[in-house]
Tab-separated table of C-alpha atoms in Angstrom:
chain	number	residue	atom	x	y	z
Z	72	MET	CA	74.835	200.598	110.678
Z	73	GLY	CA	76.530	203.742	109.970
Z	74	THR	CA	79.670	204.933	111.261
Z	75	ALA	CA	80.436	204.387	114.760
Z	76	GLY	CA	82.017	207.610	115.610
Z	77	GLN	CA	83.806	208.021	118.940
Z	78	LEU	CA	82.631	204.226	120.753
Z	79	ARG	CA	84.818	204.417	123.655
Z	80	ARG	CA	87.234	206.823	125.068
Z	81	ARG	CA	89.582	205.401	127.593
Z	82	THR	CA	91.474	207.147	130.335
Z	83	ARG	CA	94.973	208.896	130.171
Z	84	ALA	CA	97.704	205.862	131.179
Z	85	ARG	CA	100.591	207.147	133.092
Z	86	THR	CA	103.949	207.793	131.252
Z	87	PRO	CA	104.652	204.022	131.171
Z	88	PRO	CA	108.192	202.346	132.102
Z	89	LYS	CA	111.918	203.170	130.422
Z	90	ALA	CA	112.676	200.105	128.527
Z	91	VAL	CA	114.808	197.359	130.485
Z	92	ASP	CA	116.880	195.750	128.923
Z	93	ALA	CA	117.324	192.391	128.391
Z	94	ASP	CA	120.512	191.604	130.104
Z	95	ASP	CA	118.980	193.181	133.571
Z	96	ASP	CA	118.312	191.350	136.598
Z	97	ASP	CA	117.198	193.945	138.619
Z	98	VAL	CA	113.580	194.201	136.556
Z	99	ARG	CA	112.158	191.502	135.792
Z	100	CYS	CA	108.966	189.803	135.168
Z	101	GLU	CA	107.771	187.457	138.127
Z	102	ALA	CA	105.716	184.904	135.231
Z	103	CYS	CA	107.358	184.521	132.521
Z	104	GLY	CA	110.933	185.664	134.112
Z	105	SER	CA	111.822	188.432	131.394
Z	106	GLY	CA	112.953	191.458	131.842
Z	107	GLU	CA	111.710	192.916	127.995
Z	108	ALA	CA	109.013	194.576	126.729
Z	109	GLY	CA	109.778	197.293	129.837
Z	110	ALA	CA	106.814	199.691	128.296
Z	111	GLU	CA	105.096	196.339	129.469
Z	112	LEU	CA	106.923	195.449	132.188
Z	113	MET	CA	104.737	197.118	135.832
Z	114	LEU	CA	106.395	197.297	138.884
Z	115	CYS	CA	103.626	196.313	141.954
Z	116	ASP	CA	103.409	199.708	143.681
Z	117	GLY	CA	102.901	198.074	147.646
Z	118	CYS	CA	106.038	195.010	146.413
Z	119	ASP	CA	107.840	196.404	143.727
Z	120	CYS	CA	108.020	193.049	141.889
Z	121	GLY	CA	107.693	192.710	138.568
Z	122	TYR	CA	104.454	192.457	135.595
Z	123	HIS	CA	104.157	192.330	132.055
Z	124	ILE	CA	100.409	193.594	131.311
Z	125	PHE	CA	100.070	190.097	128.703
Z	126	CYS	CA	101.625	188.042	131.589
Z	127	LEU	CA	98.874	188.222	134.352
Z	128	ARG	CA	95.289	185.694	134.284
Z	129	PRO	CA	93.254	187.850	133.385
Z	130	ILE	CA	95.827	190.205	131.229
Z	131	LEU	CA	95.294	194.155	131.677
Z	132	PRO	CA	95.158	195.748	128.065
Z	133	ARG	CA	96.575	198.690	129.061
Z	134	VAL	CA	99.392	199.583	131.894
Z	135	PRO	CA	97.153	201.107	134.833
Z	136	ALA	CA	96.923	205.477	135.095
Z	137	GLY	CA	96.477	204.736	139.219
Z	138	ASP	CA	98.432	203.055	141.284
Z	139	TRP	CA	98.508	198.683	141.238
Z	140	PHE	CA	99.499	196.084	143.222
Z	141	CYS	CA	100.018	192.039	142.673
Z	142	PRO	CA	97.423	189.276	142.727
Z	143	ALA	CA	99.799	188.568	145.443
Z	144	CYS	CA	99.349	191.724	147.728
Z	145	ARG	CA	95.802	192.204	146.120
Z	146	SER	CA	94.488	188.853	148.156
Z	147	PRO	CA	95.021	189.751	151.449
Z	148	SER	CA	96.227	185.522	152.878
Z	149	SER	CA	99.237	185.830	151.338
Z	150	LYS	CA	100.776	189.257	151.319
Z	151	SER	CA	104.712	188.500	151.348
Z	152	SER	CA	104.454	185.358	148.633
Z	153	HIS	CA	104.874	185.558	145.081
Z	154	SER	CA	103.818	182.970	142.655
Z	155	PRO	CA	105.314	182.881	139.076
Z	156	SER	CA	102.265	181.975	138.077
Z	157	PRO	CA	99.216	183.495	139.956
Z	158	LYS	CA	96.463	182.044	140.876
Z	159	ILE	CA	92.562	183.565	139.233
Z	160	LYS	CA	90.505	182.169	141.971
Z	161	LYS	CA	86.823	181.267	139.823
Z	162	PRO	CA	84.376	183.848	140.855
Z	163	LYS	CA	81.695	181.864	143.595
Z	164	GLN	CA	78.774	181.842	141.260
Z	165	PHE	CA	74.891	183.368	141.928
Z	166	PRO	CA	73.258	180.703	143.540
Z	167	LEU	CA	70.156	179.132	141.292
Z	168	VAL	CA	67.756	179.905	143.218
Z	169	GLN	CA	63.896	181.125	140.828
Z	170	THR	CA	63.318	183.841	144.341
Z	171	LYS	CA	66.772	185.237	144.472
Z	172	ILE	CA	67.298	185.519	140.811
Z	173	VAL	CA	63.884	187.295	140.647
Z	174	ASP	CA	64.755	189.510	143.523
Z	175	PHE	CA	68.604	190.413	142.318
Z	176	PHE	CA	67.117	191.285	138.544
Z	177	LYS	CA	64.067	193.227	139.969
Z	178	ILE	CA	62.016	190.770	137.826
Z	179	GLN	CA	58.316	192.269	137.006
Z	180	ARG	CA	56.559	188.722	137.573
Z	181	SER	CA	58.030	184.723	137.731
Z	182	PRO	CA	60.439	183.650	134.417
Z	183	ALA	CA	58.575	180.323	135.039
Z	184	VAL	CA	56.027	180.932	132.026
Z	185	PRO	CA	57.260	182.608	128.522
Z	186	GLU	CA	56.027	185.284	127.572
Z	187	LEU	CA	56.313	185.551	123.469
Z	188	SER	CA	53.222	186.151	122.565
Z	189	GLU	CA	53.679	190.002	122.185
Z	190	LEU	CA	56.545	189.158	119.537
Z	191	LYS	CA	54.189	187.216	117.182
Z	192	LYS	CA	51.673	189.648	117.304
Z	193	ARG	CA	54.869	192.254	116.188
Z	194	LYS	CA	55.743	189.450	114.360
Z	195	ARG	CA	52.688	189.078	111.950
Z	196	LYS	CA	52.027	193.429	111.350
Z	197	THR	CA	55.590	193.403	110.409
Z	198	ALA	CA	54.689	190.559	107.451
Z	199	GLY	CA	52.668	192.318	105.029
Z	200	ALA	CA	54.623	195.805	105.079
Z	201	LEU	CA	58.048	193.490	103.996
Z	202	VAL	CA	55.806	191.935	101.078
Z	203	VAL	CA	54.761	195.816	99.414
Z	204	SER	CA	57.916	197.786	99.827
Z	205	LYS	CA	59.542	197.925	96.952
Z	206	LYS	CA	63.607	198.506	98.336
Z	207	LYS	CA	63.870	195.992	101.560
Z	208	LYS	CA	64.570	197.897	104.127
Z	209	ARG	CA	67.455	196.715	106.431
Z	210	LYS	CA	65.558	197.202	110.343
Z	211	LEU	CA	67.020	195.222	114.272
Z	212	LEU	CA	65.547	192.727	115.464
Z	213	PRO	CA	64.370	191.518	119.319
Z	214	PHE	CA	66.753	188.412	120.748
Z	215	ASN	CA	64.954	185.250	121.098
Z	216	PRO	CA	64.739	184.127	124.043
Z	217	SER	CA	65.150	180.057	125.539
Z	218	GLU	CA	62.376	178.440	125.632
Z	219	ASP	CA	63.540	176.466	128.700
Z	220	PRO	CA	62.470	178.711	132.159
Z	221	ALA	CA	65.203	176.750	133.780
Z	222	GLN	CA	67.956	177.809	130.250
Z	223	ARG	CA	66.995	181.230	130.753
Z	224	LEU	CA	67.668	181.389	134.505
Z	225	ARG	CA	71.022	180.439	134.439
Z	226	GLN	CA	71.348	182.968	131.704
Z	227	MET	CA	70.419	185.518	134.540
Z	228	ALA	CA	72.635	183.600	137.254
Z	229	SER	CA	75.804	183.893	135.159
Z	230	LEU	CA	75.178	187.850	135.269
Z	231	ALA	CA	74.866	187.788	138.331
Z	232	THR	CA	77.647	186.424	139.415
Z	233	ALA	CA	79.122	188.571	137.195
Z	234	LEU	CA	77.697	192.493	138.728
Z	235	THR	CA	78.280	190.769	141.718
Z	236	ALA	CA	82.069	188.942	141.084
Z	237	THR	CA	82.719	193.180	140.664
Z	238	GLY	CA	80.409	195.328	142.848
Z	239	ALA	CA	78.905	196.250	141.183
Z	240	VAL	CA	74.706	196.216	140.586
Z	241	PHE	CA	72.292	195.687	137.573
Z	242	SER	CA	70.641	198.620	135.375
Z	243	ASN	CA	69.774	198.481	132.041
Z	244	GLN	CA	68.869	202.099	131.565
Z	245	LEU	CA	71.324	205.083	131.847
Z	246	THR	CA	71.570	206.531	134.908
Z	247	TYR	CA	72.095	210.085	136.092
Z	248	VAL	CA	73.594	210.327	140.218
Z	249	PRO	CA	73.646	214.024	141.654
Z	250	GLY	CA	77.378	215.480	141.130
Z	251	MET	CA	77.455	213.950	138.080
Z	252	ALA	CA	76.058	214.677	134.345
Z	253	PRO	CA	72.476	215.851	134.776
Z	254	ARG	CA	69.948	214.502	131.652
Z	255	SER	CA	69.478	217.809	130.295
Z	256	ALA	CA	73.495	217.188	129.608
Z	257	ASN	CA	72.023	214.529	127.185
Z	258	ARG	CA	71.111	216.226	124.322
Z	259	ALA	CA	71.800	214.705	120.430
Z	260	ALA	CA	72.082	218.139	118.643
Z	261	LEU	CA	75.091	218.962	120.243
Z	262	GLU	CA	76.926	215.534	118.989
Z	263	ALA	CA	80.491	217.362	116.380
Z	264	GLY	CA	79.232	216.788	113.094
Z	265	GLY	CA	75.166	214.925	114.049
Z	266	MET	CA	74.542	211.667	115.646
Z	267	GLN	CA	72.430	208.969	113.358
Z	268	VAL	CA	67.982	209.279	114.305
Z	269	LEU	CA	67.097	206.110	115.809
Z	270	PRO	CA	64.415	205.072	112.928
Z	271	LYS	CA	60.251	204.806	115.196
Z	272	GLU	CA	60.495	201.205	114.285
Z	273	ASP	CA	64.154	200.521	115.500
Z	274	VAL	CA	62.268	201.856	119.162
Z	275	GLU	CA	60.460	199.960	119.333
Z	276	THR	CA	62.227	196.662	119.109
Z	277	LEU	CA	64.090	198.463	121.478
Z	278	ASN	CA	61.711	198.466	123.688
Z	279	LEU	CA	59.705	195.627	123.130
Z	280	CYS	CA	63.393	193.994	124.284
Z	281	LYS	CA	63.181	195.876	127.784
Z	282	ARG	CA	59.688	194.891	128.111
Z	283	MET	CA	60.513	191.243	127.569
Z	284	MET	CA	63.935	190.928	130.196
Z	285	GLU	CA	61.627	193.292	132.571
Z	286	ARG	CA	59.795	190.012	133.195
Z	287	GLY	CA	61.625	187.387	133.240
Z	288	GLU	CA	62.159	186.925	128.682
Z	289	TRP	CA	65.965	186.652	129.358
Z	290	PRO	CA	68.228	187.723	126.257
Z	291	PRO	CA	70.126	183.997	125.475
Z	292	LEU	CA	73.285	184.836	126.348
Z	293	LEU	CA	75.518	183.366	129.013
Z	294	VAL	CA	78.308	184.886	131.538
Z	295	VAL	CA	81.657	182.679	131.344
Z	296	TYR	CA	84.578	183.521	133.439
Z	297	ASP	CA	88.191	183.343	131.271
Z	298	PRO	CA	91.136	182.839	133.287
Z	299	VAL	CA	93.011	184.921	130.044
Z	300	GLU	CA	90.375	187.470	128.874
Z	301	GLY	CA	88.902	188.001	132.681
Z	302	PHE	CA	84.723	187.893	132.579
Z	303	THR	CA	83.888	187.303	128.655
Z	304	VAL	CA	79.781	186.460	127.244
Z	305	GLU	CA	78.475	183.836	124.922
Z	306	ALA	CA	74.797	183.149	122.806
Z	307	ASP	CA	73.749	180.569	124.391
Z	308	ARG	CA	71.729	180.277	121.269
Z	309	PHE	CA	71.842	181.404	117.157
Z	310	ILE	CA	71.653	184.725	116.947
Z	311	LYS	CA	70.306	185.942	114.105
Z	312	ASP	CA	72.253	189.002	112.157
Z	313	LEU	CA	71.086	192.130	113.501
Z	314	THR	CA	69.290	191.568	116.218
Z	315	ILE	CA	69.870	193.812	119.135
Z	316	ILE	CA	72.161	192.503	121.947
Z	317	THR	CA	71.813	194.582	124.251
Z	318	GLU	CA	72.204	198.794	125.306
Z	319	TYR	CA	75.140	199.962	127.347
Z	320	VAL	CA	73.835	201.511	130.782
Z	321	GLY	CA	75.502	202.788	133.838
Z	322	ASP	CA	76.468	206.834	135.089
Z	323	VAL	CA	76.714	209.229	132.465
Z	324	ASP	CA	79.219	211.701	133.601
Z	325	PHE	CA	81.140	214.647	131.521
Z	326	LEU	CA	84.253	213.274	130.202
Z	327	ARG	CA	86.096	216.123	131.701
Z	328	ASN	CA	85.528	214.510	135.302
Z	329	ARG	CA	86.847	211.329	134.010
Z	330	GLU	CA	89.786	212.513	132.641
Z	331	HIS	CA	92.309	210.662	134.973
Z	332	ASP	CA	89.727	208.375	136.071
Z	333	ASP	CA	90.920	204.830	135.540
Z	334	GLY	CA	88.215	202.720	134.285
Z	335	ASP	CA	88.851	200.618	131.560
Z	336	SER	CA	84.551	200.444	130.197
Z	337	MET	CA	84.330	203.449	129.183
Z	338	MET	CA	81.896	204.542	126.997
Z	339	THR	CA	81.894	207.307	124.572
Z	340	LEU	CA	78.480	208.931	124.707
Z	341	LEU	CA	77.899	211.545	123.388
Z	342	SER	CA	81.120	213.865	121.544
Z	343	ALA	CA	80.138	217.484	121.407
Z	344	SER	CA	81.863	220.127	119.507
Z	345	SER	CA	83.067	221.765	123.548
Z	346	SER	CA	84.724	219.147	124.919
Z	347	SER	CA	83.200	220.578	128.154
Z	348	ARG	CA	79.837	219.262	127.092
Z	349	SER	CA	81.193	215.391	125.804
Z	350	LEU	CA	78.911	212.483	128.311
Z	351	VAL	CA	80.882	209.263	129.212
Z	352	ILE	CA	78.673	205.754	130.436
Z	353	CYS	CA	80.260	204.475	133.517
Z	354	PRO	CA	78.897	201.086	134.625
Z	355	ASP	CA	81.519	200.940	136.903
Z	356	LYS	CA	78.543	200.625	139.727
Z	357	ARG	CA	75.527	199.929	137.240
Z	358	SER	CA	75.272	197.833	134.769
Z	359	ASN	CA	74.518	195.141	131.984
Z	360	ILE	CA	76.238	192.769	130.507
Z	361	ALA	CA	77.335	194.951	127.955
Z	362	ARG	CA	79.962	196.023	130.330
Z	363	PHE	CA	81.273	191.610	130.296
Z	364	ILE	CA	81.587	192.077	126.355
Z	365	ASN	CA	85.008	192.204	125.529
Z	366	GLY	CA	86.968	193.819	122.332
Z	367	ILE	CA	88.864	192.070	119.596
Z	368	ASN	CA	92.983	192.186	119.111
Z	369	ASN	CA	92.282	194.834	115.962
Z	370	HIS	CA	96.096	194.535	114.923
Z	371	THR	CA	95.726	191.105	113.508
Z	372	PRO	CA	93.199	189.450	110.960
Z	373	GLU	CA	92.040	186.915	113.160
Z	374	GLY	CA	91.141	189.178	115.849
Z	375	ARG	CA	89.426	191.407	112.961
Z	376	LYS	CA	87.742	188.420	112.527
Z	377	LYS	CA	85.974	187.842	115.351
Z	378	GLN	CA	84.267	190.834	115.739
Z	379	ASN	CA	80.806	190.014	115.719
Z	380	LEU	CA	79.346	192.778	117.373
Z	381	LYS	CA	78.823	196.599	116.082
Z	382	CYS	CA	78.879	199.303	118.388
Z	383	VAL	CA	76.839	202.376	117.093
Z	384	ARG	CA	75.454	205.215	119.541
Z	385	PHE	CA	72.184	206.284	118.434
Z	386	ASP	CA	69.556	209.812	118.310
Z	387	ILE	CA	66.496	208.295	120.194
Z	388	ASP	CA	64.247	211.035	121.362
Z	389	GLY	CA	66.736	213.668	121.348
Z	390	GLU	CA	69.093	211.867	123.458
Z	391	CYS	CA	72.353	209.950	122.499
Z	392	ARG	CA	72.039	205.654	122.826
Z	393	VAL	CA	74.831	203.490	123.051
Z	394	LEU	CA	73.534	200.003	121.481
Z	395	LEU	CA	75.058	196.461	120.332
Z	396	VAL	CA	74.067	194.583	117.837
Z	397	ALA	CA	74.975	191.153	115.643
Z	398	ASN	CA	76.105	192.492	112.602
Z	399	ARG	CA	76.126	188.780	111.686
Z	400	ASP	CA	75.134	186.034	112.282
Z	401	ILE	CA	76.422	184.297	115.547
Z	402	PRO	CA	76.161	180.641	115.929
Z	403	LYS	CA	75.765	178.519	119.628
Z	404	GLY	CA	78.716	179.374	121.931
Z	405	GLU	CA	80.308	181.208	120.395
Z	406	ARG	CA	81.841	184.563	121.856
Z	407	LEU	CA	80.611	187.997	121.615
Z	408	TYR	CA	83.337	190.474	120.702
Z	409	TYR	CA	83.202	194.341	118.810
Z	410	ASP	CA	86.096	196.904	117.985
Z	411	TYR	CA	86.529	199.128	121.325
Z	412	ASN	CA	88.411	201.719	118.681
Z	413	GLY	CA	85.751	201.294	116.059
Z	414	SER	CA	87.177	204.383	113.752
Z	415	GLU	CA	89.813	205.886	116.417
Z	416	HIS	CA	92.272	203.940	117.957
Z	417	GLU	CA	93.493	205.742	121.075
Z	418	TYR	CA	92.612	202.684	122.926
Z	419	PRO	CA	95.835	199.337	122.533
Z	420	THR	CA	94.074	195.642	121.272
Z	421	HIS	CA	97.162	194.852	120.694
Z	422	HIS	CA	97.545	192.162	123.300
Z	423	PHE	CA	94.483	191.048	123.670
Z	424	VAL	CA	93.100	187.173	122.522
C-alpha cells in the first residue's frame, strides 16, 4: 500500500492550562475530583468548572482550540447544575423507514432487491488474469454488501442517525464550495515528493463501490454510539483484507484557512511543497461514514494492535483522493480503527481507548 504520509492534520490547540497542584482545591475535575494532570484539565468558559479531557463522556482527545462549555452549560435544561458524572444522552435513532432512508441518501432505486450481477461479472473477468500472472499483484477489493435488504436499511439508518446528530448531510464525494478551495487547486502533481497513482483496475473497483452505494447496495458497516468513544463504526459482516471501506470526503479547503479551526476531523488531502497550496478535507457539513471511524492509541501495544485499516492518499486521474482500506481480515462485530498520525506524531492519542 505504501506510506500514508501526512494523513490527518489537526489544528493548533490553545496553550494548555498550567499544571494544578494535587492539593490545590481551587481547580478540580468535576467528574473525578482530582486536580492532577493540569495540562489536560479544562475550565468551562461558561461556569469556570474544571473537567479532565479524559473524564468527559465521550472523551475529548485534546484541549479544544476555542471556547469550550461543559455538559451542564451545553444543556438548556440544566445550565446551573453540575453532576460529577455527566450523563450522555443517546442520539435519537433515524426512523427505520425505507422511503425516508432512500430519500436521505438519494438512492437511485429501492434497495429492496440486491444487484450483485456487476460484481459477479467482474469476478469472472479477473479470475483468468490471476492465473497467467507470474507475480500475484495485490489488488483492492470491493466491499461485499449484506444479502438481507432489511439489514442494509439498518446499516444506512445507523449512519443517518450519526449524521443527523452531528448536523451533517450525506456526501460520498469531495465537495468544492465557493469561498473555499476550488477543484482546480486539487492537483496531485503539487504533492511534495510525489503521490502514488492508484492503478486503473483499483480505480474501477472504487467506482464500482460508489455505484453499488448509489443503488442501495450498502457496505456492511454499522455506526454505533459508545458512551466513551462517541460514534464509532463496526463491521456488520466479515470483511476481507484489502477491501475498500470508504473514501474520506467532505468540503475541500486550503490548510491556511483552517490553521485555527477547532474541528477534530480534518484530513490532509494535499501536502504541497508550498504550504499555501496544501489542502484539507473538512467533513463537518458534508460527509460519509469515514468521519465516524476512530483512531488507535498509538502509544500502547494494545492500541496499535487494534488498527485494522490503512489510510492512504492516491493520485486518481490527476487529483488527490484519500481511501480507507482494510489492512487485514476483519471479523463481524469488530470496530474499525486507523492511525490518525501515520508517519507524523502531531495529534495526541494517548487518551484514546
